[in-house]
Amino acid sequence: MEHAEARWRLGIDIGGTFTDIVCLDGNGRLLTRKVSSSVDNYARAIVEALAGLIAEGAFAGRDIAELRHGTTVASNAILEGKGAKTGLIATEGFRDILEIRNLRMPRLYDIAWQKPPPLVPRYLRRTVAERVTHDGRTQAPLDPEEAEAAVRRLLDEGVEAIAVALLHSYANPAHEDIVAGIVERLAPDVETSISHRVLPEAKEYERTSTTVVNACLKPVVSRYLAGLEEGFADIGTRAPLLLMQSSGGLMPSQAARNLPMHIVESGPAGGVIGAQALARSAGLDNVLTFDMGGTTAKASIVEGGTVSRALEFSVGAGVIAGSRLMTGAGYVVKTPAIDLAEVGAGGGYLLRQDAAGGLQVGPDTPGAETGPGRDRAGGTEPTLTDANLLLGYLNPGHLIGGALKLDFEAAREAFERCVAQPMGLAPEEAALGAHRIAASNMIRAIRAVSSERGRDPRDYALFAFGGNGPLFAAGMARELAIRTVLVPPSPGLFSSFGLLHAEVEHHYSHAHRRILRGADPAGLEAAWAALEAEANVQLEADGIPPDRRTLARSAQLH
């Protein structure tokens, strides 16, 4: 990392449709590359794109100083139900905590709403008779033989990972350490996620849920990163790989292997950090960010030059959301994250007539292979991208520098056949209707981070990026009475550009349970000092000198 200023730094962002790479050297030279995502193996598209740049003589593998990566691998594993087979060991009486959850619901009066199924099915959840009190006293000791029997039963079921979440372990982790030692002895190759190491805080459901998410992601993320680093080695680079976190900071790849819960919202974070930096350079401190790609649209807010962050978020049930549109919908992950509102809307959304005769926009997509307007590679049903092509918002011959061609006549024929004729509309009318429906859905996300939080959108600039964001920005700004719209150069590559503005960041927490009126300042200072010492050890391992470190303290009262 010490030579990064004289060599190439790369920002690599994976989306559901495209993989974007931005390369910047110490002299300010900029190279970009956009390729279709390889959804069967996301690493392949990255390695092949870099191999192409090297073959073209852009740089050599040894010239790469740093690789910064935003990825949807972790979130996709949860959303698609492809996490590792995971077992859970909990305190007796808490076997069903993942199903009981908490009281939060996304829709209060929807009697048809169903909770998402637990990431760990009941037959893979085992309990042990032990009890630690909230102040760390051992009320009922753990029987190591009972714990070993529970671990063996999970191993007999073929689990790839085991989560351990015992009651009040944040106050006294001794019992969890015993169980962790048993797993290490019996099955050293099985990944473990121990709650007091993952989230040493109170709130049993949140701690258990976060630990389970971390456990089911560890094998998936470890395999992905191993394959990616192997591919990098094959093209001649062993540069350090840094992963974008949900919070907008970077973490080394080894840390991401141990705590993959921090990269669940890795994908959307880079663009927000880039928007913060570019808006600041334009003299704008208050910005609403809007990122629309091929499958989703995300909104966030920058106030006073500071990105808004949430202390937890939910993933699953088909969406990822912070504290906004879908509170309580998915699996809670209690770790800092950029406060995003995400809705289903993207250029790849399929358009068709629904059962009631109306125009339906999404939610299904053809993935990296877009609609019929994509020359020689598209599907047969029209997409939102085809709608924008018909409306004249896209130049059919100049996407990705001319590498991607669009077929206007094929898009128009598909609209005529699938939408216009069944609805009695001209193809252009159907396209405009689809555009407006998608825009109205995305305005919900903007309002969720602004007016629904007491902020007037008119007091903010709209920063639009992503491959499709600028196509909708002017109409959305008009609807929201926003006077200023910023669109960066190469908006479809902007999330990768944002990765180059992020800093290495680590988060540490500790449950310091005291009655406020009897708070002990010396004890609180000692707790903070211990966390800072832990942070400095990690930053030293990251190769970051003391004069480049910033330590920030915060406290949350319950």
PDB file of N, CA and C in Angstrom, residues 187-251:
ATOM      1  N   ALA A 187     -13.998 -30.428  14.251  1.00  0.00           N
ATOM      2  CA  ALA A 187     -14.117 -30.151  12.812  1.00  0.00           C
ATOM      3  C   ALA A 187     -13.428 -28.834  12.480  1.00  0.00           C
ATOM      4  N   PRO A 188     -12.112 -28.829  12.423  1.00  0.00           N
ATOM      5  CA  PRO A 188     -11.386 -27.570  12.189  1.00  0.00           C
ATOM      6  C   PRO A 188     -11.694 -26.916  10.851  1.00  0.00           C
ATOM      7  N   ASP A 189     -12.243 -27.675   9.894  1.00  0.00           N
ATOM      8  CA  ASP A 189     -12.551 -27.100   8.586  1.00  0.00           C
ATOM      9  C   ASP A 189     -13.935 -26.456   8.529  1.00  0.00           C
ATOM     10  N   VAL A 190     -14.748 -26.673   9.556  1.00  0.00           N
ATOM     11  CA  VAL A 190     -16.081 -26.064   9.593  1.00  0.00           C
ATOM     12  C   VAL A 190     -15.957 -24.627  10.097  1.00  0.00           C
ATOM     13  N   GLU A 191     -16.555 -23.698   9.358  1.00  0.00           N
ATOM     14  CA  GLU A 191     -16.497 -22.289   9.755  1.00  0.00           C
ATOM     15  C   GLU A 191     -17.343 -22.069  11.010  1.00  0.00           C
ATOM     16  N   THR A 192     -16.870 -21.204  11.894  1.00  0.00           N
ATOM     17  CA  THR A 192     -17.633 -20.854  13.091  1.00  0.00           C
ATOM     18  C   THR A 192     -17.868 -19.356  13.131  1.00  0.00           C
ATOM     19  N   SER A 193     -18.975 -18.992  13.742  1.00  0.00           N
ATOM     20  CA  SER A 193     -19.314 -17.589  13.969  1.00  0.00           C
ATOM     21  C   SER A 193     -19.798 -17.496  15.409  1.00  0.00           C
ATOM     22  N   ILE A 194     -19.016 -16.845  16.264  1.00  0.00           N
ATOM     23  CA  ILE A 194     -19.268 -16.809  17.707  1.00  0.00           C
ATOM     24  C   ILE A 194     -19.800 -15.430  18.068  1.00  0.00           C
ATOM     25  N   SER A 195     -20.963 -15.366  18.701  1.00  0.00           N
ATOM     26  CA  SER A 195     -21.679 -14.094  18.807  1.00  0.00           C
ATOM     27  C   SER A 195     -20.907 -13.015  19.547  1.00  0.00           C
ATOM     28  N   HIS A 196     -20.158 -13.364  20.610  1.00  0.00           N
ATOM     29  CA  HIS A 196     -19.463 -12.305  21.346  1.00  0.00           C
ATOM     30  C   HIS A 196     -18.272 -11.752  20.567  1.00  0.00           C
ATOM     31  N   ARG A 197     -17.836 -12.483  19.529  1.00  0.00           N
ATOM     32  CA  ARG A 197     -16.777 -11.970  18.660  1.00  0.00           C
ATOM     33  C   ARG A 197     -17.363 -11.198  17.479  1.00  0.00           C
ATOM     34  N   VAL A 198     -18.556 -11.592  17.083  1.00  0.00           N
ATOM     35  CA  VAL A 198     -19.221 -10.932  15.961  1.00  0.00           C
ATOM     36  C   VAL A 198     -19.889  -9.636  16.403  1.00  0.00           C
ATOM     37  N   LEU A 199     -20.641  -9.688  17.501  1.00  0.00           N
ATOM     38  CA  LEU A 199     -21.408  -8.530  17.973  1.00  0.00           C
ATOM     39  C   LEU A 199     -21.505  -8.580  19.495  1.00  0.00           C
ATOM     40  N   PRO A 200     -20.522  -8.063  20.213  1.00  0.00           N
ATOM     41  CA  PRO A 200     -20.541  -8.131  21.684  1.00  0.00           C
ATOM     42  C   PRO A 200     -21.468  -7.084  22.296  1.00  0.00           C
ATOM     43  N   GLU A 201     -22.750  -7.176  21.951  1.00  0.00           N
ATOM     44  CA  GLU A 201     -23.736  -6.207  22.417  1.00  0.00           C
ATOM     45  C   GLU A 201     -24.983  -6.931  22.906  1.00  0.00           C
ATOM     46  N   ALA A 202     -25.793  -6.195  23.693  1.00  0.00           N
ATOM     47  CA  ALA A 202     -27.063  -6.723  24.166  1.00  0.00           C
ATOM     48  C   ALA A 202     -28.051  -6.814  22.998  1.00  0.00           C
ATOM     49  N   LYS A 203     -29.247  -7.308  23.278  1.00  0.00           N
ATOM     50  CA  LYS A 203     -30.330  -7.587  22.328  1.00  0.00           C
ATOM     51  C   LYS A 203     -30.099  -8.957  21.693  1.00  0.00           C
ATOM     52  N   GLU A 204     -30.785  -9.948  22.252  1.00  0.00           N
ATOM     53  CA  GLU A 204     -30.530 -11.341  21.878  1.00  0.00           C
ATOM     54  C   GLU A 204     -30.874 -11.648  20.428  1.00  0.00           C
ATOM     55  N   TYR A 205     -32.042 -11.177  19.954  1.00  0.00           N
ATOM     56  CA  TYR A 205     -32.403 -11.509  18.576  1.00  0.00           C
ATOM     57  C   TYR A 205     -31.428 -10.884  17.587  1.00  0.00           C
ATOM     58  N   GLU A 206     -31.123  -9.604  17.776  1.00  0.00           N
ATOM     59  CA  GLU A 206     -30.224  -8.929  16.851  1.00  0.00           C
ATOM     60  C   GLU A 206     -28.846  -9.595  16.831  1.00  0.00           C
ATOM     61  N   ARG A 207     -28.346  -9.965  18.008  1.00  0.00           N
ATOM     62  CA  ARG A 207     -27.029 -10.604  18.075  1.00  0.00           C
ATOM     63  C   ARG A 207     -27.071 -11.985  17.418  1.00  0.00           C
ATOM     64  N   THR A 208     -28.126 -12.756  17.684  1.00  0.00           N
ATOM     65  CA  THR A 208     -28.239 -14.089  17.084  1.00  0.00           C
ATOM     66  C   THR A 208     -28.399 -14.003  15.574  1.00  0.00           C
ATOM     67  N   SER A 209     -29.276 -13.111  15.110  1.00  0.00           N
ATOM     68  CA  SER A 209     -29.504 -12.964  13.674  1.00  0.00           C
ATOM     69  C   SER A 209     -28.223 -12.552  12.951  1.00  0.00           C
ATOM     70  N   THR A 210     -27.511 -11.585  13.506  1.00  0.00           N
ATOM     71  CA  THR A 210     -26.268 -11.124  12.882  1.00  0.00           C
ATOM     72  C   THR A 210     -25.230 -12.240  12.840  1.00  0.00           C
ATOM     73  N   THR A 211     -25.147 -13.005  13.919  1.00  0.00           N
ATOM     74  CA  THR A 211     -24.184 -14.108  13.980  1.00  0.00           C
ATOM     75  C   THR A 211     -24.520 -15.187  12.957  1.00  0.00           C
ATOM     76  N   VAL A 212     -25.802 -15.486  12.791  1.00  0.00           N
ATOM     77  CA  VAL A 212     -26.226 -16.496  11.816  1.00  0.00           C
ATOM     78  C   VAL A 212     -25.944 -16.020  10.390  1.00  0.00           C
ATOM     79  N   VAL A 213     -26.264 -14.760  10.090  1.00  0.00           N
ATOM     80  CA  VAL A 213     -25.957 -14.220   8.759  1.00  0.00           C
ATOM     81  C   VAL A 213     -24.465 -14.331   8.481  1.00  0.00           C
ATOM     82  N   ASN A 214     -23.655 -13.968   9.466  1.00  0.00           N
ATOM     83  CA  ASN A 214     -22.203 -14.046   9.296  1.00  0.00           C
ATOM     84  C   ASN A 214     -21.752 -15.485   9.038  1.00  0.00           C
ATOM     85  N   ALA A 215     -22.344 -16.423   9.783  1.00  0.00           N
ATOM     86  CA  ALA A 215     -21.955 -17.830   9.636  1.00  0.00           C
ATOM     87  C   ALA A 215     -22.304 -18.375   8.257  1.00  0.00           C
ATOM     88  N   CYS A 216     -23.510 -18.100   7.787  1.00  0.00           N
ATOM     89  CA  CYS A 216     -23.914 -18.694   6.508  1.00  0.00           C
ATOM     90  C   CYS A 216     -23.201 -18.043   5.324  1.00  0.00           C
ATOM     91  N   LEU A 217     -22.598 -16.868   5.542  1.00  0.00           N
ATOM     92  CA  LEU A 217     -21.860 -16.207   4.468  1.00  0.00           C
ATOM     93  C   LEU A 217     -20.383 -16.574   4.435  1.00  0.00           C
ATOM     94  N   LYS A 218     -19.827 -17.021   5.561  1.00  0.00           N
ATOM     95  CA  LYS A 218     -18.372 -17.230   5.616  1.00  0.00           C
ATOM     96  C   LYS A 218     -17.867 -18.202   4.546  1.00  0.00           C
ATOM     97  N   PRO A 219     -18.450 -19.387   4.382  1.00  0.00           N
ATOM     98  CA  PRO A 219     -17.938 -20.277   3.325  1.00  0.00           C
ATOM     99  C   PRO A 219     -18.116 -19.696   1.924  1.00  0.00           C
ATOM    100  N   VAL A 220     -19.249 -19.029   1.685  1.00  0.00           N
ATOM    101  CA  VAL A 220     -19.527 -18.462   0.358  1.00  0.00           C
ATOM    102  C   VAL A 220     -18.513 -17.380   0.012  1.00  0.00           C
ATOM    103  N   VAL A 221     -18.322 -16.437   0.931  1.00  0.00           N
ATOM    104  CA  VAL A 221     -17.405 -15.326   0.678  1.00  0.00           C
ATOM    105  C   VAL A 221     -15.960 -15.817   0.620  1.00  0.00           C
ATOM    106  N   SER A 222     -15.607 -16.775   1.477  1.00  0.00           N
ATOM    107  CA  SER A 222     -14.237 -17.308   1.456  1.00  0.00           C
ATOM    108  C   SER A 222     -13.921 -17.959   0.114  1.00  0.00           C
ATOM    109  N   ARG A 223     -14.870 -18.750  -0.405  1.00  0.00           N
ATOM    110  CA  ARG A 223     -14.643 -19.388  -1.709  1.00  0.00           C
ATOM    111  C   ARG A 223     -14.519 -18.334  -2.816  1.00  0.00           C
ATOM    112  N   TYR A 224     -15.390 -17.350  -2.772  1.00  0.00           N
ATOM    113  CA  TYR A 224     -15.366 -16.308  -3.802  1.00  0.00           C
ATOM    114  C   TYR A 224     -14.042 -15.548  -3.790  1.00  0.00           C
ATOM    115  N   LEU A 225     -13.608 -15.117  -2.608  1.00  0.00           N
ATOM    116  CA  LEU A 225     -12.370 -14.346  -2.512  1.00  0.00           C
ATOM    117  C   LEU A 225     -11.153 -15.196  -2.869  1.00  0.00           C
ATOM    118  N   ALA A 226     -11.182 -16.476  -2.490  1.00  0.00           N
ATOM    119  CA  ALA A 226     -10.071 -17.359  -2.854  1.00  0.00           C
ATOM    120  C   ALA A 226      -9.964 -17.488  -4.372  1.00  0.00           C
ATOM    121  N   GLY A 227     -11.101 -17.664  -5.041  1.00  0.00           N
ATOM    122  CA  GLY A 227     -11.094 -17.756  -6.495  1.00  0.00           C
ATOM    123  C   GLY A 227     -10.650 -16.464  -7.153  1.00  0.00           C
ATOM    124  N   LEU A 228     -11.081 -15.342  -6.569  1.00  0.00           N
ATOM    125  CA  LEU A 228     -10.704 -14.044  -7.122  1.00  0.00           C
ATOM    126  C   LEU A 228      -9.200 -13.804  -6.987  1.00  0.00           C
ATOM    127  N   GLU A 229      -8.661 -14.085  -5.811  1.00  0.00           N
ATOM    128  CA  GLU A 229      -7.228 -13.873  -5.593  1.00  0.00           C
ATOM    129  C   GLU A 229      -6.385 -14.842  -6.425  1.00  0.00           C
ATOM    130  N   GLU A 230      -6.903 -16.049  -6.637  1.00  0.00           N
ATOM    131  CA  GLU A 230      -6.200 -16.997  -7.510  1.00  0.00           C
ATOM    132  C   GLU A 230      -6.163 -16.470  -8.942  1.00  0.00           C
ATOM    133  N   GLY A 231      -7.298 -15.896  -9.380  1.00  0.00           N
ATOM    134  CA  GLY A 231      -7.336 -15.310 -10.718  1.00  0.00           C
ATOM    135  C   GLY A 231      -6.401 -14.127 -10.858  1.00  0.00           C
ATOM    136  N   PHE A 232      -6.326 -13.301  -9.814  1.00  0.00           N
ATOM    137  CA  PHE A 232      -5.393 -12.171  -9.849  1.00  0.00           C
ATOM    138  C   PHE A 232      -3.948 -12.664  -9.948  1.00  0.00           C
ATOM    139  N   ALA A 233      -3.634 -13.714  -9.202  1.00  0.00           N
ATOM    140  CA  ALA A 233      -2.270 -14.260  -9.253  1.00  0.00           C
ATOM    141  C   ALA A 233      -1.945 -14.768 -10.656  1.00  0.00           C
ATOM    142  N   ASP A 234      -2.945 -15.359 -11.325  1.00  0.00           N
ATOM    143  CA  ASP A 234      -2.721 -15.892 -12.670  1.00  0.00           C
ATOM    144  C   ASP A 234      -2.374 -14.794 -13.679  1.00  0.00           C
ATOM    145  N   ILE A 235      -2.851 -13.570 -13.438  1.00  0.00           N
ATOM    146  CA  ILE A 235      -2.541 -12.481 -14.373  1.00  0.00           C
ATOM    147  C   ILE A 235      -1.380 -11.628 -13.868  1.00  0.00           C
ATOM    148  N   GLY A 236      -0.707 -12.117 -12.825  1.00  0.00           N
ATOM    149  CA  GLY A 236       0.543 -11.491 -12.413  1.00  0.00           C
ATOM    150  C   GLY A 236       0.454 -10.426 -11.352  1.00  0.00           C
ATOM    151  N   THR A 237      -0.621 -10.406 -10.564  1.00  0.00           N
ATOM    152  CA  THR A 237      -0.693  -9.414  -9.495  1.00  0.00           C
ATOM    153  C   THR A 237      -1.035 -10.074  -8.166  1.00  0.00           C
ATOM    154  N   ARG A 238      -0.340  -9.654  -7.147  1.00  0.00           N
ATOM    155  CA  ARG A 238      -0.650 -10.048  -5.777  1.00  0.00           C
ATOM    156  C   ARG A 238      -0.892  -8.795  -4.938  1.00  0.00           C
ATOM    157  N   ALA A 239      -1.439  -7.781  -5.573  1.00  0.00           N
ATOM    158  CA  ALA A 239      -1.747  -6.529  -4.880  1.00  0.00           C
ATOM    159  C   ALA A 239      -2.794  -6.784  -3.805  1.00  0.00           C
ATOM    160  N   PRO A 240      -2.764  -6.026  -2.714  1.00  0.00           N
ATOM    161  CA  PRO A 240      -3.766  -6.215  -1.657  1.00  0.00           C
ATOM    162  C   PRO A 240      -5.174  -5.964  -2.172  1.00  0.00           C
ATOM    163  N   LEU A 241      -6.092  -6.810  -1.740  1.00  0.00           N
ATOM    164  CA  LEU A 241      -7.498  -6.702  -2.115  1.00  0.00           C
ATOM    165  C   LEU A 241      -8.278  -6.146  -0.931  1.00  0.00           C
ATOM    166  N   LEU A 242      -8.966  -5.025  -1.151  1.00  0.00           N
ATOM    167  CA  LEU A 242      -9.777  -4.392  -0.123  1.00  0.00           C
ATOM    168  C   LEU A 242     -11.237  -4.461  -0.536  1.00  0.00           C
ATOM    169  N   LEU A 243     -12.106  -4.813   0.404  1.00  0.00           N
ATOM    170  CA  LEU A 243     -13.535  -4.946   0.144  1.00  0.00           C
ATOM    171  C   LEU A 243     -14.294  -3.744   0.694  1.00  0.00           C
ATOM    172  N   MET A 244     -15.233  -3.234  -0.087  1.00  0.00           N
ATOM    173  CA  MET A 244     -16.096  -2.168   0.401  1.00  0.00           C
ATOM    174  C   MET A 244     -17.073  -2.729   1.420  1.00  0.00           C
ATOM    175  N   GLN A 245     -17.220  -2.032   2.542  1.00  0.00           N
ATOM    176  CA  GLN A 245     -18.162  -2.433   3.574  1.00  0.00           C
ATOM    177  C   GLN A 245     -19.507  -1.733   3.380  1.00  0.00           C
ATOM    178  N   SER A 246     -20.517  -2.228   4.056  1.00  0.00           N
ATOM    179  CA  SER A 246     -21.829  -1.597   4.029  1.00  0.00           C
ATOM    180  C   SER A 246     -21.768  -0.164   4.535  1.00  0.00           C
ATOM    181  N   SER A 247     -20.812   0.131   5.419  1.00  0.00           N
ATOM    182  CA  SER A 247     -20.693   1.451   6.035  1.00  0.00           C
ATOM    183  C   SER A 247     -20.037   2.480   5.130  1.00  0.00           C
ATOM    184  N   GLY A 248     -19.436   2.047   4.026  1.00  0.00           N
ATOM    185  CA  GLY A 248     -18.726   2.962   3.149  1.00  0.00           C
ATOM    186  C   GLY A 248     -17.229   2.970   3.361  1.00  0.00           C
ATOM    187  N   GLY A 249     -16.721   2.163   4.287  1.00  0.00           N
ATOM    188  CA  GLY A 249     -15.281   2.024   4.490  1.00  0.00           C
ATOM    189  C   GLY A 249     -14.772   0.746   3.853  1.00  0.00           C
ATOM    190  N   LEU A 250     -13.458   0.627   3.757  1.00  0.00           N
ATOM    191  CA  LEU A 250     -12.829  -0.552   3.169  1.00  0.00           C
ATOM    192  C   LEU A 250     -12.286  -1.466   4.253  1.00  0.00           C
ATOM    193  N   MET A 251     -12.236  -2.757   3.966  1.00  0.00           N
ATOM    194  CA  MET A 251     -11.625  -3.714   4.880  1.00  0.00           C
ATOM    195  C   MET A 251     -10.782  -4.705   4.079  1.00  0.00           C
TER     196      MET A 251
END
